[in-house]
Amino acid sequence: MGLRNRNLFLGKKCFFVTTSCYKHIRLLESDLCKLIVANSLNFVALKYKISILGYVIMPNHFHILLYFNKENKLSNTMRDLKKFCAFEIRKHLEVNGSPLLNWIRIANEKQVFKVWDDRFDDVWIGSKELLEIKLEYIHQNPLQSHWNLCNYPEDYKYSSAAFYLGNEDSVIKITDYRDIFD
């Protein structure tokens, strides 16, 4: 995976990151697949000394706000995260005989199944104001009319919205951005 000018941001700490399932297929529809992503995020956060400031896991993509407490290893983080999730999601689909396997099977000598788009998008967060805009976007994502997954952001289980309203019970360990940006 090419760095796409990411080397210009190696000294930066905070990023808004989005990655999508292959062909926007709803591979993360089930709670189990969302938990695979959540557990993987918790793992890479520990491995790379990352604070997760916000997240939402949608049926075919996810958004995260990452803060690198030590060295910025964004490409390594996303590589590890996507690789582990792809293996576990594919395994889950195989065990359950999911018809989605036919949608992600590819004719390629390097891989048999494709769970994620090759790239991920990232935006450097250089201010508290931009972080708050991205966090609001993340929390409003499940309410968009084409998703309509809940009535209130804090009702969506796979989001950090409830955390920011005082509910500490989250599938992902969250660090309050105000502890870093204030």
mmCIF file of C-alpha atoms in Angstrom:
data_model
loop_
_atom_site.group_PDB
_atom_site.id
_atom_site.type_symbol
_atom_site.label_atom_id
_atom_site.label_comp_id
_atom_site.label_asym_id
_atom_site.label_seq_id
_atom_site.Cartn_x
_atom_site.Cartn_y
_atom_site.Cartn_z
ATOM 1 C CA MET A 1 0.000 0.000 0.000
ATOM 2 C CA GLY A 2 1.519 3.329 -1.046
ATOM 3 C CA LEU A 3 1.861 6.108 1.483
ATOM 4 C CA ARG A 4 0.078 8.711 -0.730
ATOM 5 C CA ASN A 5 2.112 11.597 0.773
ATOM 6 C CA ARG A 6 1.535 10.342 4.328
ATOM 7 C CA ASN A 7 5.251 10.872 4.992
ATOM 8 C CA LEU A 8 4.444 14.616 5.086
ATOM 9 C CA PHE A 9 2.332 13.952 8.197
ATOM 10 C CA LEU A 10 4.597 11.567 10.130
ATOM 11 C CA GLY A 11 5.109 14.135 12.887
ATOM 12 C CA LYS A 12 1.372 14.704 13.275
ATOM 13 C CA LYS A 13 -0.609 13.024 16.037
ATOM 14 C CA CYS A 14 -4.369 13.095 15.345
ATOM 15 C CA PHE A 15 -6.273 11.716 12.338
ATOM 16 C CA PHE A 16 -9.814 11.127 11.154
ATOM 17 C CA VAL A 17 -9.731 7.808 9.291
ATOM 18 C CA THR A 18 -12.334 6.088 7.127
ATOM 19 C CA THR A 19 -12.179 2.707 5.481
ATOM 20 C CA SER A 20 -14.861 0.863 3.536
ATOM 21 C CA CYS A 21 -15.743 -2.702 2.761
ATOM 22 C CA TYR A 22 -14.956 -3.984 -0.718
ATOM 23 C CA LYS A 23 -17.481 -2.563 -3.213
ATOM 24 C CA HIS A 24 -19.361 -1.096 -0.222
ATOM 25 C CA ILE A 25 -20.840 -4.519 0.525
ATOM 26 C CA ARG A 26 -22.527 -4.602 3.941
ATOM 27 C CA LEU A 27 -20.074 -7.048 5.456
ATOM 28 C CA LEU A 28 -20.321 -5.424 8.899
ATOM 29 C CA GLU A 29 -24.094 -5.771 9.160
ATOM 30 C CA SER A 30 -23.990 -8.355 11.960
ATOM 31 C CA ASP A 31 -23.122 -7.491 15.543
ATOM 32 C CA LEU A 32 -20.404 -10.146 15.480
ATOM 33 C CA CYS A 33 -18.623 -8.487 12.545
ATOM 34 C CA LYS A 34 -18.878 -5.087 14.239
ATOM 35 C CA LEU A 35 -17.366 -6.643 17.368
ATOM 36 C CA ILE A 36 -14.512 -8.060 15.283
ATOM 37 C CA VAL A 37 -13.705 -4.498 14.180
ATOM 38 C CA ALA A 38 -14.122 -3.155 17.739
ATOM 39 C CA ASN A 39 -11.841 -5.787 19.267
ATOM 40 C CA SER A 40 -9.265 -5.230 16.537
ATOM 41 C CA LEU A 41 -9.333 -1.477 17.138
ATOM 42 C CA ASN A 42 -8.757 -2.055 20.846
ATOM 43 C CA PHE A 43 -5.817 -4.338 20.004
ATOM 44 C CA VAL A 44 -4.057 -1.964 17.582
ATOM 45 C CA ALA A 45 -4.635 0.933 19.992
ATOM 46 C CA LEU A 46 -2.640 -0.948 22.630
ATOM 47 C CA LYS A 47 0.000 -2.149 20.181
ATOM 48 C CA TYR A 48 0.687 1.278 18.651
ATOM 49 C CA LYS A 49 0.008 3.411 21.774
ATOM 50 C CA ILE A 50 -3.065 5.078 20.249
ATOM 51 C CA SER A 51 -5.907 6.865 21.981
ATOM 52 C CA ILE A 52 -9.218 6.383 20.204
ATOM 53 C CA LEU A 53 -11.103 9.670 20.516
ATOM 54 C CA GLY A 54 -14.230 8.668 18.610
ATOM 55 C CA TYR A 55 -15.629 6.002 16.311
ATOM 56 C CA VAL A 56 -18.622 4.611 14.509
ATOM 57 C CA ILE A 57 -18.846 1.166 12.909
ATOM 58 C CA MET A 58 -21.417 1.160 10.123
ATOM 59 C CA PRO A 59 -22.689 -1.785 8.021
ATOM 60 C CA ASN A 60 -20.128 -1.203 5.233
ATOM 61 C CA HIS A 61 -17.491 1.186 6.627
ATOM 62 C CA PHE A 62 -16.138 2.728 9.771
ATOM 63 C CA HIS A 63 -14.793 6.089 10.913
ATOM 64 C CA ILE A 64 -12.295 6.565 13.721
ATOM 65 C CA LEU A 65 -10.498 9.465 15.348
ATOM 66 C CA LEU A 66 -7.006 8.326 16.313
ATOM 67 C CA TYR A 67 -4.428 10.104 18.449
ATOM 68 C CA PHE A 68 -0.893 8.696 18.372
ATOM 69 C CA ASN A 69 0.589 9.093 21.852
ATOM 70 C CA LYS A 70 4.015 8.014 20.648
ATOM 71 C CA GLU A 71 5.163 7.584 17.057
ATOM 72 C CA ASN A 72 2.655 8.042 14.213
ATOM 73 C CA LYS A 73 2.245 4.583 12.670
ATOM 74 C CA LEU A 74 -0.991 5.187 10.770
ATOM 75 C CA SER A 75 -0.187 2.972 7.777
ATOM 76 C CA ASN A 76 0.992 0.100 9.985
ATOM 77 C CA THR A 77 -2.064 0.476 12.209
ATOM 78 C CA MET A 78 -4.487 0.309 9.307
ATOM 79 C CA ARG A 79 -2.603 -2.570 7.669
ATOM 80 C CA ASP A 80 -2.762 -4.658 10.835
ATOM 81 C CA LEU A 81 -6.349 -3.712 11.589
ATOM 82 C CA LYS A 82 -7.654 -4.508 8.125
ATOM 83 C CA LYS A 83 -5.638 -7.727 7.809
ATOM 84 C CA PHE A 84 -6.859 -9.187 11.099
ATOM 85 C CA CYS A 85 -10.464 -8.078 10.543
ATOM 86 C CA ALA A 86 -10.482 -9.505 7.013
ATOM 87 C CA PHE A 87 -9.344 -12.908 8.255
ATOM 88 C CA GLU A 88 -11.904 -13.009 11.090
ATOM 89 C CA ILE A 89 -14.806 -11.668 9.004
ATOM 90 C CA ARG A 90 -14.114 -14.135 6.199
ATOM 91 C CA LYS A 91 -13.924 -16.968 8.739
ATOM 92 C CA HIS A 92 -17.277 -15.881 10.218
ATOM 93 C CA LEU A 93 -18.888 -15.768 6.765
ATOM 94 C CA GLU A 94 -17.517 -19.221 5.897
ATOM 95 C CA VAL A 95 -18.704 -20.821 9.145
ATOM 96 C CA ASN A 96 -22.184 -19.415 8.601
ATOM 97 C CA GLY A 97 -22.309 -20.258 4.887
ATOM 98 C CA SER A 98 -23.060 -16.641 4.051
ATOM 99 C CA PRO A 99 -23.954 -15.802 0.443
ATOM 100 C CA LEU A 100 -21.784 -12.689 0.901
ATOM 101 C CA LEU A 101 -18.762 -14.927 0.263
ATOM 102 C CA ASN A 102 -19.712 -14.960 -3.413
ATOM 103 C CA TRP A 103 -19.588 -11.160 -3.472
ATOM 104 C CA ILE A 104 -16.101 -10.920 -1.996
ATOM 105 C CA ARG A 105 -14.511 -13.842 -3.864
ATOM 106 C CA ILE A 106 -12.025 -12.507 -6.422
ATOM 107 C CA ALA A 107 -9.968 -14.130 -9.141
ATOM 108 C CA ASN A 108 -6.516 -13.019 -8.110
ATOM 109 C CA GLU A 109 -3.295 -14.923 -7.566
ATOM 110 C CA LYS A 110 -2.547 -12.914 -4.394
ATOM 111 C CA GLN A 111 -5.874 -13.244 -2.592
ATOM 112 C CA VAL A 112 -9.026 -15.321 -2.759
ATOM 113 C CA PHE A 113 -11.350 -13.004 -0.826
ATOM 114 C CA LYS A 114 -11.441 -9.238 -0.549
ATOM 115 C CA VAL A 115 -13.065 -7.701 2.529
ATOM 116 C CA TRP A 116 -11.761 -4.097 2.386
ATOM 117 C CA ASP A 117 -11.127 -1.505 -0.279
ATOM 118 C CA ASP A 118 -7.380 -1.294 -0.838
ATOM 119 C CA ARG A 119 -6.979 2.174 0.568
ATOM 120 C CA PHE A 120 -8.216 4.178 3.501
ATOM 121 C CA ASP A 121 -8.856 7.890 3.747
ATOM 122 C CA ASP A 122 -7.313 10.041 6.429
ATOM 123 C CA VAL A 123 -7.506 13.686 7.401
ATOM 124 C CA TRP A 124 -5.002 15.270 9.744
ATOM 125 C CA ILE A 125 -6.767 16.911 12.669
ATOM 126 C CA GLY A 126 -4.828 20.030 13.576
ATOM 127 C CA SER A 127 -7.334 21.764 15.823
ATOM 128 C CA LYS A 128 -9.961 21.111 18.467
ATOM 129 C CA GLU A 129 -12.571 22.738 16.211
ATOM 130 C CA LEU A 130 -11.893 20.350 13.321
ATOM 131 C CA LEU A 131 -11.896 17.397 15.709
ATOM 132 C CA GLU A 132 -15.326 18.421 17.027
ATOM 133 C CA ILE A 133 -16.697 18.734 13.478
ATOM 134 C CA LYS A 134 -15.460 15.225 12.618
ATOM 135 C CA LEU A 135 -16.732 13.805 15.909
ATOM 136 C CA GLU A 136 -20.190 15.251 15.247
ATOM 137 C CA TYR A 137 -20.112 13.765 11.741
ATOM 138 C CA ILE A 138 -19.184 10.366 13.187
ATOM 139 C CA HIS A 139 -21.985 10.490 15.741
ATOM 140 C CA GLN A 140 -24.602 11.607 13.209
ATOM 141 C CA ASN A 141 -23.672 8.909 10.673
ATOM 142 C CA PRO A 142 -26.169 6.252 11.917
ATOM 143 C CA LEU A 143 -29.012 8.802 11.716
ATOM 144 C CA GLN A 144 -28.552 9.605 8.033
ATOM 145 C CA SER A 145 -31.716 8.876 6.073
ATOM 146 C CA HIS A 146 -30.126 6.155 3.940
ATOM 147 C CA TRP A 147 -29.045 4.319 7.125
ATOM 148 C CA ASN A 148 -31.690 5.225 9.692
ATOM 149 C CA LEU A 149 -30.094 2.898 12.272
ATOM 150 C CA CYS A 150 -31.375 4.778 15.345
ATOM 151 C CA ASN A 151 -33.267 7.881 16.432
ATOM 152 C CA TYR A 152 -30.551 9.419 18.601
ATOM 153 C CA PRO A 153 -26.763 9.166 18.206
ATOM 154 C CA GLU A 154 -26.316 7.811 21.731
ATOM 155 C CA ASP A 155 -28.665 4.900 20.951
ATOM 156 C CA TYR A 156 -26.309 3.403 18.381
ATOM 157 C CA LYS A 157 -24.246 0.754 20.171
ATOM 158 C CA TYR A 158 -21.260 0.899 17.803
ATOM 159 C CA SER A 159 -20.427 4.566 18.268
ATOM 160 C CA SER A 160 -18.702 6.766 20.820
ATOM 161 C CA ALA A 161 -21.727 9.117 21.057
ATOM 162 C CA ALA A 162 -23.036 7.642 24.330
ATOM 163 C CA PHE A 163 -19.543 7.911 25.866
ATOM 164 C CA TYR A 164 -19.568 11.668 25.337
ATOM 165 C CA LEU A 165 -22.930 11.850 27.143
ATOM 166 C CA GLY A 166 -21.483 10.120 30.201
ATOM 167 C CA ASN A 167 -22.057 6.429 29.428
ATOM 168 C CA GLU A 168 -18.687 4.759 29.947
ATOM 169 C CA ASP A 169 -19.961 1.408 28.595
ATOM 170 C CA SER A 170 -18.435 1.199 25.102
ATOM 171 C CA VAL A 171 -17.200 -1.707 22.982
ATOM 172 C CA ILE A 172 -14.084 0.353 22.274
ATOM 173 C CA LYS A 173 -11.896 2.012 24.911
ATOM 174 C CA ILE A 174 -12.354 5.739 24.366
ATOM 175 C CA THR A 175 -10.147 8.610 25.498
ATOM 176 C CA ASP A 176 -12.025 11.892 25.915
ATOM 177 C CA TYR A 177 -10.596 14.309 23.337
ATOM 178 C CA ARG A 178 -10.927 17.176 25.851
ATOM 179 C CA ASP A 179 -8.194 15.522 27.926
ATOM 180 C CA ILE A 180 -5.841 15.935 24.959
ATOM 181 C CA PHE A 181 -7.022 19.094 23.188
ATOM 182 C CA ASP A 182 -7.740 21.341 26.209
#
